[in-house]
Short mmCIF file of N, CA and C in Angstrom, two decimals:
data_model
loop_
_atom_site.label_atom_id
_atom_site.label_comp_id
_atom_site.label_asym_id
_atom_site.label_seq_id
_atom_site.Cartn_x
_atom_site.Cartn_y
_atom_site.Cartn_z
N MET C 1 248.99 -0.79 75.89
CA MET C 1 248.46 0.47 75.51
C MET C 1 248.31 1.40 76.68
N ALA C 2 248.03 0.85 77.81
CA ALA C 2 247.86 1.67 79.00
C ALA C 2 249.17 2.34 79.37
N SER C 3 250.29 1.64 79.14
CA SER C 3 251.59 2.23 79.50
C SER C 3 251.92 3.42 78.60
N VAL C 4 251.49 3.37 77.34
CA VAL C 4 251.72 4.49 76.42
C VAL C 4 250.89 5.68 76.86
N SER C 5 249.65 5.47 77.26
CA SER C 5 248.77 6.55 77.70
C SER C 5 249.30 7.19 78.98
N VAL C 6 249.81 6.38 79.90
CA VAL C 6 250.36 6.90 81.15
C VAL C 6 251.61 7.75 80.87
N SER C 7 252.51 7.25 80.00
CA SER C 7 253.73 8.01 79.70
C SER C 7 253.37 9.32 78.96
N HIS C 8 252.38 9.28 78.07
CA HIS C 8 251.93 10.50 77.40
C HIS C 8 251.33 11.47 78.39
N MET C 9 250.58 10.94 79.36
CA MET C 9 249.96 11.78 80.38
C MET C 9 251.03 12.46 81.23
N ILE C 10 252.08 11.73 81.60
CA ILE C 10 253.17 12.28 82.41
C ILE C 10 253.90 13.38 81.63
N LEU C 11 254.21 13.12 80.36
CA LEU C 11 254.88 14.12 79.52
C LEU C 11 254.00 15.36 79.33
N PHE C 12 252.69 15.16 79.17
CA PHE C 12 251.77 16.27 78.99
C PHE C 12 251.73 17.15 80.25
N ILE C 13 251.63 16.51 81.41
CA ILE C 13 251.60 17.25 82.68
C ILE C 13 252.92 18.00 82.90
N ALA C 14 254.04 17.35 82.59
CA ALA C 14 255.34 18.01 82.73
C ALA C 14 255.43 19.21 81.79
N SER C 15 254.95 19.07 80.58
CA SER C 15 254.98 20.17 79.61
C SER C 15 254.14 21.34 80.10
N ILE C 16 252.99 21.06 80.64
CA ILE C 16 252.11 22.11 81.16
C ILE C 16 252.79 22.84 82.32
N MET C 17 253.45 22.10 83.22
CA MET C 17 254.13 22.71 84.36
C MET C 17 255.29 23.60 83.90
N ILE C 18 256.06 23.15 82.93
CA ILE C 18 257.18 23.95 82.41
C ILE C 18 256.65 25.21 81.73
N ALA C 19 255.60 25.06 80.95
CA ALA C 19 255.00 26.21 80.26
C ALA C 19 254.48 27.23 81.26
N ALA C 20 253.86 26.77 82.34
CA ALA C 20 253.32 27.67 83.36
C ALA C 20 254.44 28.43 84.07
N SER C 21 255.55 27.73 84.37
CA SER C 21 256.65 28.41 85.05
C SER C 21 257.33 29.43 84.14
N VAL C 22 257.49 29.09 82.85
CA VAL C 22 258.08 30.03 81.89
C VAL C 22 257.17 31.24 81.73
N ALA C 23 255.87 31.02 81.65
CA ALA C 23 254.92 32.13 81.52
C ALA C 23 254.99 33.04 82.74
N GLY C 24 255.16 32.47 83.92
CA GLY C 24 255.28 33.27 85.14
C GLY C 24 256.52 34.15 85.11
N VAL C 25 257.64 33.60 84.65
CA VAL C 25 258.88 34.38 84.56
C VAL C 25 258.71 35.51 83.55
N PHE C 26 258.13 35.21 82.38
CA PHE C 26 257.94 36.23 81.35
C PHE C 26 257.00 37.33 81.84
N THR C 27 255.95 36.96 82.54
CA THR C 27 255.01 37.95 83.05
C THR C 27 255.69 38.90 84.01
N ASP C 28 256.51 38.37 84.92
CA ASP C 28 257.23 39.20 85.88
C ASP C 28 258.23 40.12 85.16
N SER C 29 258.96 39.59 84.19
CA SER C 29 259.93 40.39 83.44
C SER C 29 259.25 41.51 82.66
N ILE C 30 258.15 41.20 82.03
CA ILE C 30 257.41 42.21 81.26
C ILE C 30 256.87 43.29 82.19
N SER C 31 256.41 42.91 83.36
CA SER C 31 255.92 43.88 84.33
C SER C 31 257.03 44.83 84.77
N GLN C 32 258.23 44.30 85.01
CA GLN C 32 259.35 45.15 85.42
C GLN C 32 259.76 46.11 84.30
N VAL C 33 259.80 45.63 83.07
CA VAL C 33 260.15 46.48 81.92
C VAL C 33 259.10 47.57 81.75
N SER C 34 257.85 47.21 81.89
CA SER C 34 256.76 48.18 81.77
C SER C 34 256.88 49.28 82.83
N GLN C 35 257.18 48.91 84.06
CA GLN C 35 257.34 49.89 85.13
C GLN C 35 258.52 50.81 84.85
N ALA C 36 259.63 50.25 84.35
CA ALA C 36 260.81 51.06 84.03
C ALA C 36 260.49 52.06 82.92
N ILE C 37 259.72 51.64 81.93
CA ILE C 37 259.33 52.55 80.84
C ILE C 37 258.44 53.66 81.38
N ASP C 38 257.50 53.33 82.27
CA ASP C 38 256.63 54.35 82.87
C ASP C 38 257.44 55.37 83.65
N ASP C 39 258.40 54.89 84.47
CA ASP C 39 259.24 55.79 85.27
C ASP C 39 260.05 56.71 84.37
N ARG C 40 260.63 56.16 83.33
CA ARG C 40 261.44 56.96 82.40
C ARG C 40 260.57 57.97 81.67
N GLY C 41 259.36 57.59 81.33
CA GLY C 41 258.45 58.50 80.65
C GLY C 41 258.11 59.71 81.50
N ILE C 42 257.91 59.51 82.79
CA ILE C 42 257.62 60.62 83.71
C ILE C 42 258.83 61.55 83.79
N SER C 43 260.02 60.97 83.89
CA SER C 43 261.25 61.76 83.96
C SER C 43 261.45 62.58 82.69
N VAL C 44 261.24 61.96 81.54
CA VAL C 44 261.40 62.67 80.27
C VAL C 44 260.36 63.78 80.16
N SER C 45 259.14 63.52 80.61
CA SER C 45 258.08 64.52 80.56
C SER C 45 258.47 65.75 81.37
N GLU C 46 259.03 65.55 82.57
CA GLU C 46 259.46 66.67 83.40
C GLU C 46 260.57 67.46 82.71
N ASN C 47 261.51 66.75 82.09
CA ASN C 47 262.62 67.43 81.42
C ASN C 47 262.16 68.19 80.19
N VAL C 48 261.18 67.65 79.47
CA VAL C 48 260.68 68.32 78.27
C VAL C 48 259.95 69.60 78.66
N ARG C 49 259.24 69.58 79.76
CA ARG C 49 258.47 70.75 80.19
C ARG C 49 259.34 71.79 80.91
N THR C 50 260.63 71.49 81.11
CA THR C 50 261.54 72.41 81.76
C THR C 50 262.34 73.16 80.71
N ASP C 51 262.31 74.49 80.79
CA ASP C 51 263.10 75.31 79.89
C ASP C 51 263.41 76.62 80.59
N ILE C 52 264.66 77.05 80.50
CA ILE C 52 265.07 78.31 81.09
C ILE C 52 265.84 79.12 80.06
N GLU C 53 265.91 80.43 80.30
CA GLU C 53 266.71 81.33 79.48
C GLU C 53 267.40 82.33 80.41
N VAL C 54 268.68 82.54 80.18
CA VAL C 54 269.40 83.59 80.91
C VAL C 54 269.11 84.88 80.16
N ILE C 55 268.47 85.83 80.84
CA ILE C 55 268.04 87.06 80.18
C ILE C 55 268.92 88.25 80.55
N SER C 56 270.02 88.02 81.25
CA SER C 56 270.95 89.10 81.57
C SER C 56 271.62 89.58 80.30
N ASP C 57 272.02 90.85 80.29
CA ASP C 57 272.71 91.44 79.16
C ASP C 57 274.21 91.20 79.33
N SER C 58 274.81 90.47 78.40
CA SER C 58 276.23 90.11 78.54
C SER C 58 277.14 91.32 78.43
N GLY C 59 276.67 92.42 77.87
CA GLY C 59 277.48 93.62 77.76
C GLY C 59 277.32 94.56 78.94
N SER C 60 276.45 94.22 79.87
CA SER C 60 276.17 95.09 81.01
C SER C 60 277.24 94.96 82.08
N ALA C 61 277.53 96.08 82.71
CA ALA C 61 278.49 96.07 83.83
C ALA C 61 277.87 95.49 85.09
N ALA C 62 276.55 95.26 85.07
CA ALA C 62 275.85 94.74 86.24
C ALA C 62 276.03 93.23 86.41
N VAL C 63 276.62 92.55 85.45
CA VAL C 63 276.79 91.10 85.56
C VAL C 63 277.85 90.76 86.60
N TYR C 64 278.98 91.46 86.58
CA TYR C 64 280.07 91.16 87.52
C TYR C 64 280.38 92.40 88.35
N ASP C 65 280.35 92.25 89.67
CA ASP C 65 280.68 93.33 90.59
C ASP C 65 282.09 93.10 91.10
N GLU C 66 283.02 93.95 90.69
CA GLU C 66 284.43 93.76 91.07
C GLU C 66 284.65 93.97 92.57
N THR C 67 283.79 94.76 93.22
CA THR C 67 283.94 95.02 94.65
C THR C 67 283.60 93.77 95.46
N THR C 68 282.44 93.17 95.19
CA THR C 68 282.02 91.98 95.95
C THR C 68 282.48 90.69 95.29
N GLU C 69 282.97 90.80 94.04
CA GLU C 69 283.41 89.64 93.25
C GLU C 69 282.27 88.66 93.00
N ASN C 70 281.04 89.17 92.92
CA ASN C 70 279.85 88.35 92.68
C ASN C 70 279.39 88.49 91.23
N ILE C 71 278.84 87.41 90.71
CA ILE C 71 278.22 87.41 89.39
C ILE C 71 276.71 87.39 89.62
N THR C 72 275.99 88.28 88.93
CA THR C 72 274.53 88.34 89.06
C THR C 72 273.91 88.05 87.70
N LEU C 73 273.06 87.01 87.67
CA LEU C 73 272.37 86.63 86.45
C LEU C 73 270.87 86.61 86.70
N TYR C 74 270.11 86.95 85.66
CA TYR C 74 268.66 86.85 85.71
C TYR C 74 268.25 85.71 84.80
N VAL C 75 267.48 84.77 85.36
CA VAL C 75 267.09 83.56 84.63
C VAL C 75 265.56 83.48 84.61
N LYS C 76 265.01 83.30 83.41
CA LYS C 76 263.56 83.23 83.24
C LYS C 76 263.13 81.80 82.98
N ASN C 77 262.04 81.41 83.63
CA ASN C 77 261.43 80.09 83.41
C ASN C 77 260.56 80.21 82.15
N THR C 78 261.05 79.67 81.03
CA THR C 78 260.29 79.71 79.78
C THR C 78 259.60 78.38 79.50
N GLY C 79 259.63 77.48 80.46
CA GLY C 79 258.98 76.17 80.31
C GLY C 79 257.52 76.24 80.69
N SER C 80 256.91 75.07 80.80
CA SER C 80 255.47 75.00 81.09
C SER C 80 255.16 74.47 82.48
N ARG C 81 256.18 74.38 83.35
CA ARG C 81 255.93 73.89 84.70
C ARG C 81 256.70 74.71 85.70
N GLU C 82 256.25 74.66 86.96
CA GLU C 82 256.94 75.38 88.02
C GLU C 82 258.24 74.65 88.36
N LEU C 83 259.29 75.43 88.59
CA LEU C 83 260.60 74.86 88.92
C LEU C 83 260.93 75.12 90.38
N ARG C 84 261.79 74.26 90.91
CA ARG C 84 262.28 74.46 92.28
C ARG C 84 263.26 75.63 92.26
N SER C 85 263.12 76.52 93.20
CA SER C 85 263.97 77.71 93.22
C SER C 85 265.03 77.66 94.32
N GLU C 86 265.21 76.50 94.94
CA GLU C 86 266.26 76.38 95.95
C GLU C 86 267.61 76.26 95.24
N SER C 87 268.65 76.76 95.88
CA SER C 87 269.98 76.72 95.25
C SER C 87 270.46 75.28 95.05
N GLU C 88 269.96 74.33 95.85
CA GLU C 88 270.34 72.92 95.70
C GLU C 88 269.79 72.31 94.41
N ALA C 89 268.73 72.91 93.86
CA ALA C 89 268.11 72.38 92.65
C ALA C 89 268.73 72.95 91.38
N ILE C 90 269.62 73.93 91.54
CA ILE C 90 270.23 74.60 90.40
C ILE C 90 271.73 74.38 90.44
N ASP C 91 272.27 73.80 89.37
CA ASP C 91 273.72 73.61 89.27
C ASP C 91 274.31 74.76 88.47
N VAL C 92 275.39 75.33 89.01
CA VAL C 92 276.03 76.47 88.35
C VAL C 92 277.51 76.19 88.22
N LEU C 93 278.03 76.39 87.00
CA LEU C 93 279.46 76.26 86.74
C LEU C 93 279.97 77.59 86.19
N VAL C 94 281.05 78.10 86.79
CA VAL C 94 281.69 79.32 86.30
C VAL C 94 283.05 78.93 85.75
N ASP C 95 283.23 79.15 84.46
CA ASP C 95 284.48 78.77 83.78
C ASP C 95 284.84 77.31 84.05
N GLY C 96 283.81 76.44 84.08
CA GLY C 96 284.01 75.01 84.25
C GLY C 96 284.13 74.55 85.68
N GLN C 97 284.08 75.45 86.65
CA GLN C 97 284.20 75.08 88.06
C GLN C 97 282.83 75.13 88.72
N TYR C 98 282.46 74.03 89.40
CA TYR C 98 281.17 73.94 90.08
C TYR C 98 281.12 74.92 91.24
N GLU C 99 280.06 75.70 91.31
CA GLU C 99 279.91 76.70 92.36
C GLU C 99 278.85 76.28 93.37
N THR C 100 279.17 76.43 94.64
CA THR C 100 278.24 76.04 95.70
C THR C 100 277.60 77.24 96.40
N ASP C 101 278.21 78.41 96.29
CA ASP C 101 277.68 79.61 96.97
C ASP C 101 276.80 80.39 95.98
N VAL C 102 275.56 79.93 95.84
CA VAL C 102 274.61 80.55 94.91
C VAL C 102 273.36 80.93 95.70
N THR C 103 272.98 82.20 95.59
CA THR C 103 271.76 82.69 96.24
C THR C 103 270.70 82.90 95.17
N VAL C 104 269.50 82.36 95.41
CA VAL C 104 268.40 82.47 94.45
C VAL C 104 267.31 83.34 95.05
N THR C 105 266.90 84.36 94.29
CA THR C 105 265.83 85.26 94.72
C THR C 105 264.77 85.32 93.63
N ILE C 106 263.53 84.99 93.99
CA ILE C 106 262.42 85.09 93.03
C ILE C 106 261.99 86.54 92.97
N LEU C 107 261.92 87.10 91.76
CA LEU C 107 261.54 88.49 91.59
C LEU C 107 260.04 88.64 91.45
N ASP C 108 259.57 89.86 91.51
CA ASP C 108 258.15 90.21 91.33
C ASP C 108 257.26 89.64 92.41
N GLY C 109 257.80 89.25 93.55
CA GLY C 109 256.99 88.79 94.67
C GLY C 109 256.23 87.51 94.43
N ALA C 110 256.63 86.71 93.46
CA ALA C 110 255.94 85.46 93.17
C ALA C 110 256.18 84.45 94.29
N ASP C 111 255.20 83.55 94.48
CA ASP C 111 255.33 82.51 95.50
C ASP C 111 256.29 81.41 95.08
N GLY C 112 256.32 81.09 93.81
CA GLY C 112 257.18 80.04 93.29
C GLY C 112 257.74 80.47 91.95
N TRP C 113 258.65 79.67 91.42
CA TRP C 113 259.27 79.99 90.14
C TRP C 113 258.44 79.36 89.03
N GLY C 114 257.32 79.97 88.73
CA GLY C 114 256.40 79.45 87.74
C GLY C 114 256.77 79.88 86.33
N PRO C 115 256.05 79.38 85.34
CA PRO C 115 256.30 79.77 83.95
C PRO C 115 256.20 81.30 83.79
N GLY C 116 257.21 81.88 83.15
CA GLY C 116 257.24 83.32 82.93
C GLY C 116 257.89 84.11 84.04
N ASP C 117 258.15 83.49 85.19
CA ASP C 117 258.78 84.19 86.31
C ASP C 117 260.29 84.23 86.15
N VAL C 118 260.90 85.23 86.81
CA VAL C 118 262.34 85.45 86.73
C VAL C 118 262.95 85.34 88.12
N VAL C 119 264.12 84.70 88.19
CA VAL C 119 264.89 84.65 89.43
C VAL C 119 266.23 85.34 89.22
N ARG C 120 266.78 85.85 90.31
CA ARG C 120 268.12 86.44 90.29
C ARG C 120 269.07 85.45 90.96
N LEU C 121 270.12 85.08 90.25
CA LEU C 121 271.15 84.21 90.80
C LEU C 121 272.35 85.09 91.16
N GLU C 122 272.75 85.04 92.42
CA GLU C 122 273.96 85.75 92.85
C GLU C 122 274.99 84.68 93.17
N ILE C 123 276.05 84.69 92.39
CA ILE C 123 277.06 83.64 92.46
C ILE C 123 278.34 84.22 93.02
N SER C 124 278.85 83.61 94.09
CA SER C 124 280.14 83.98 94.65
C SER C 124 281.12 82.87 94.30
N PRO C 125 282.01 83.12 93.32
CA PRO C 125 282.94 82.06 92.90
C PRO C 125 283.73 81.49 94.08
N ASN C 126 283.89 80.15 94.07
CA ASN C 126 284.52 79.43 95.18
C ASN C 126 285.98 79.79 95.42
N ASP C 127 286.70 80.15 94.36
CA ASP C 127 288.13 80.36 94.54
C ASP C 127 288.44 81.61 95.35
N GLY C 128 287.49 82.55 95.45
CA GLY C 128 287.66 83.71 96.30
C GLY C 128 288.61 84.76 95.72
N GLY C 129 289.25 84.50 94.61
CA GLY C 129 290.18 85.45 94.04
C GLY C 129 289.56 86.38 93.01
N GLY C 130 288.28 86.23 92.76
CA GLY C 130 287.64 87.06 91.75
C GLY C 130 287.96 86.56 90.35
N LEU C 131 287.32 87.17 89.39
CA LEU C 131 287.54 86.80 88.00
C LEU C 131 288.58 87.72 87.37
N THR C 132 289.37 87.17 86.48
CA THR C 132 290.38 87.95 85.79
C THR C 132 289.77 88.63 84.57
N THR C 133 290.47 89.58 84.03
CA THR C 133 290.01 90.27 82.82
C THR C 133 289.99 89.28 81.66
N GLY C 134 288.92 89.31 80.89
CA GLY C 134 288.81 88.41 79.74
C GLY C 134 287.42 87.84 79.60
N ASP C 135 287.32 86.76 78.83
CA ASP C 135 286.05 86.09 78.57
C ASP C 135 285.76 85.05 79.65
N HIS C 136 284.47 84.95 80.01
CA HIS C 136 284.04 83.99 81.03
C HIS C 136 282.73 83.34 80.60
N ARG C 137 282.47 82.14 81.15
CA ARG C 137 281.25 81.38 80.87
C ARG C 137 280.60 80.96 82.17
N VAL C 138 279.28 81.08 82.20
CA VAL C 138 278.50 80.57 83.32
C VAL C 138 277.49 79.60 82.73
N LYS C 139 277.48 78.36 83.23
CA LYS C 139 276.51 77.36 82.78
C LYS C 139 275.53 77.12 83.92
N VAL C 140 274.25 77.25 83.60
CA VAL C 140 273.17 77.03 84.58
C VAL C 140 272.42 75.78 84.14
N ILE C 141 272.26 74.82 85.07
CA ILE C 141 271.62 73.54 84.75
C ILE C 141 270.47 73.31 85.73
N ILE C 142 269.27 73.08 85.15
CA ILE C 142 268.09 72.76 85.96
C ILE C 142 267.37 71.61 85.26
N ASN C 143 267.18 70.50 85.95
CA ASN C 143 266.49 69.32 85.39
C ASN C 143 267.02 68.96 84.01
N GLU C 144 268.32 68.92 83.86
CA GLU C 144 269.00 68.56 82.62
C GLU C 144 268.86 69.59 81.51
N ASP C 145 268.22 70.73 81.77
CA ASP C 145 268.18 71.81 80.79
C ASP C 145 269.36 72.73 81.09
N GLU C 146 270.20 72.96 80.09
CA GLU C 146 271.43 73.74 80.28
C GLU C 146 271.37 75.03 79.47
N GLU C 147 271.82 76.10 80.08
CA GLU C 147 271.97 77.37 79.39
C GLU C 147 273.36 77.90 79.70
N VAL C 148 274.04 78.38 78.67
CA VAL C 148 275.39 78.93 78.83
C VAL C 148 275.32 80.44 78.58
N PHE C 149 275.90 81.19 79.51
CA PHE C 149 275.96 82.65 79.42
C PHE C 149 277.42 83.05 79.33
N ARG C 150 277.75 83.80 78.29
CA ARG C 150 279.13 84.26 78.10
C ARG C 150 279.17 85.77 78.32
N PHE C 151 280.22 86.20 79.02
CA PHE C 151 280.40 87.64 79.24
C PHE C 151 281.89 87.96 79.31
N ARG C 152 282.18 89.24 79.21
CA ARG C 152 283.56 89.72 79.21
C ARG C 152 283.72 90.79 80.28
N ILE C 153 284.86 90.73 80.96
CA ILE C 153 285.17 91.75 81.97
C ILE C 153 286.20 92.69 81.37
#
């Protein structure tokens, strides 16, 4: 009888050790998943609170200057949080081509690009040849919020 009790004791201890190691692995995995969900939630929250509108008039001659070959757009922060106003934080595509020469100016003397504030984007297309007569598109992207502005020359 003693041998049965000893073998049961060994199996019981082994079962407890296996259960403890499995619980440790599950706890670590659940912690990592929880952290990933928290990180994604913060990112989604920032994107939800970001909203912009291009308020330039597409029929205005002020959008494209044939002399300087620059495109000028006015963009309003219609979201609920302050946005970065550096040109590195704003992606601009003109007719599907990524533009790197973008100057951002905050209007009305504001310190930052807060909700309700407007910035002026001055875009110098990379190809240097200017825009041809016809329809054109400018896509402005900030924190995954995209706005498309269409105009005609």
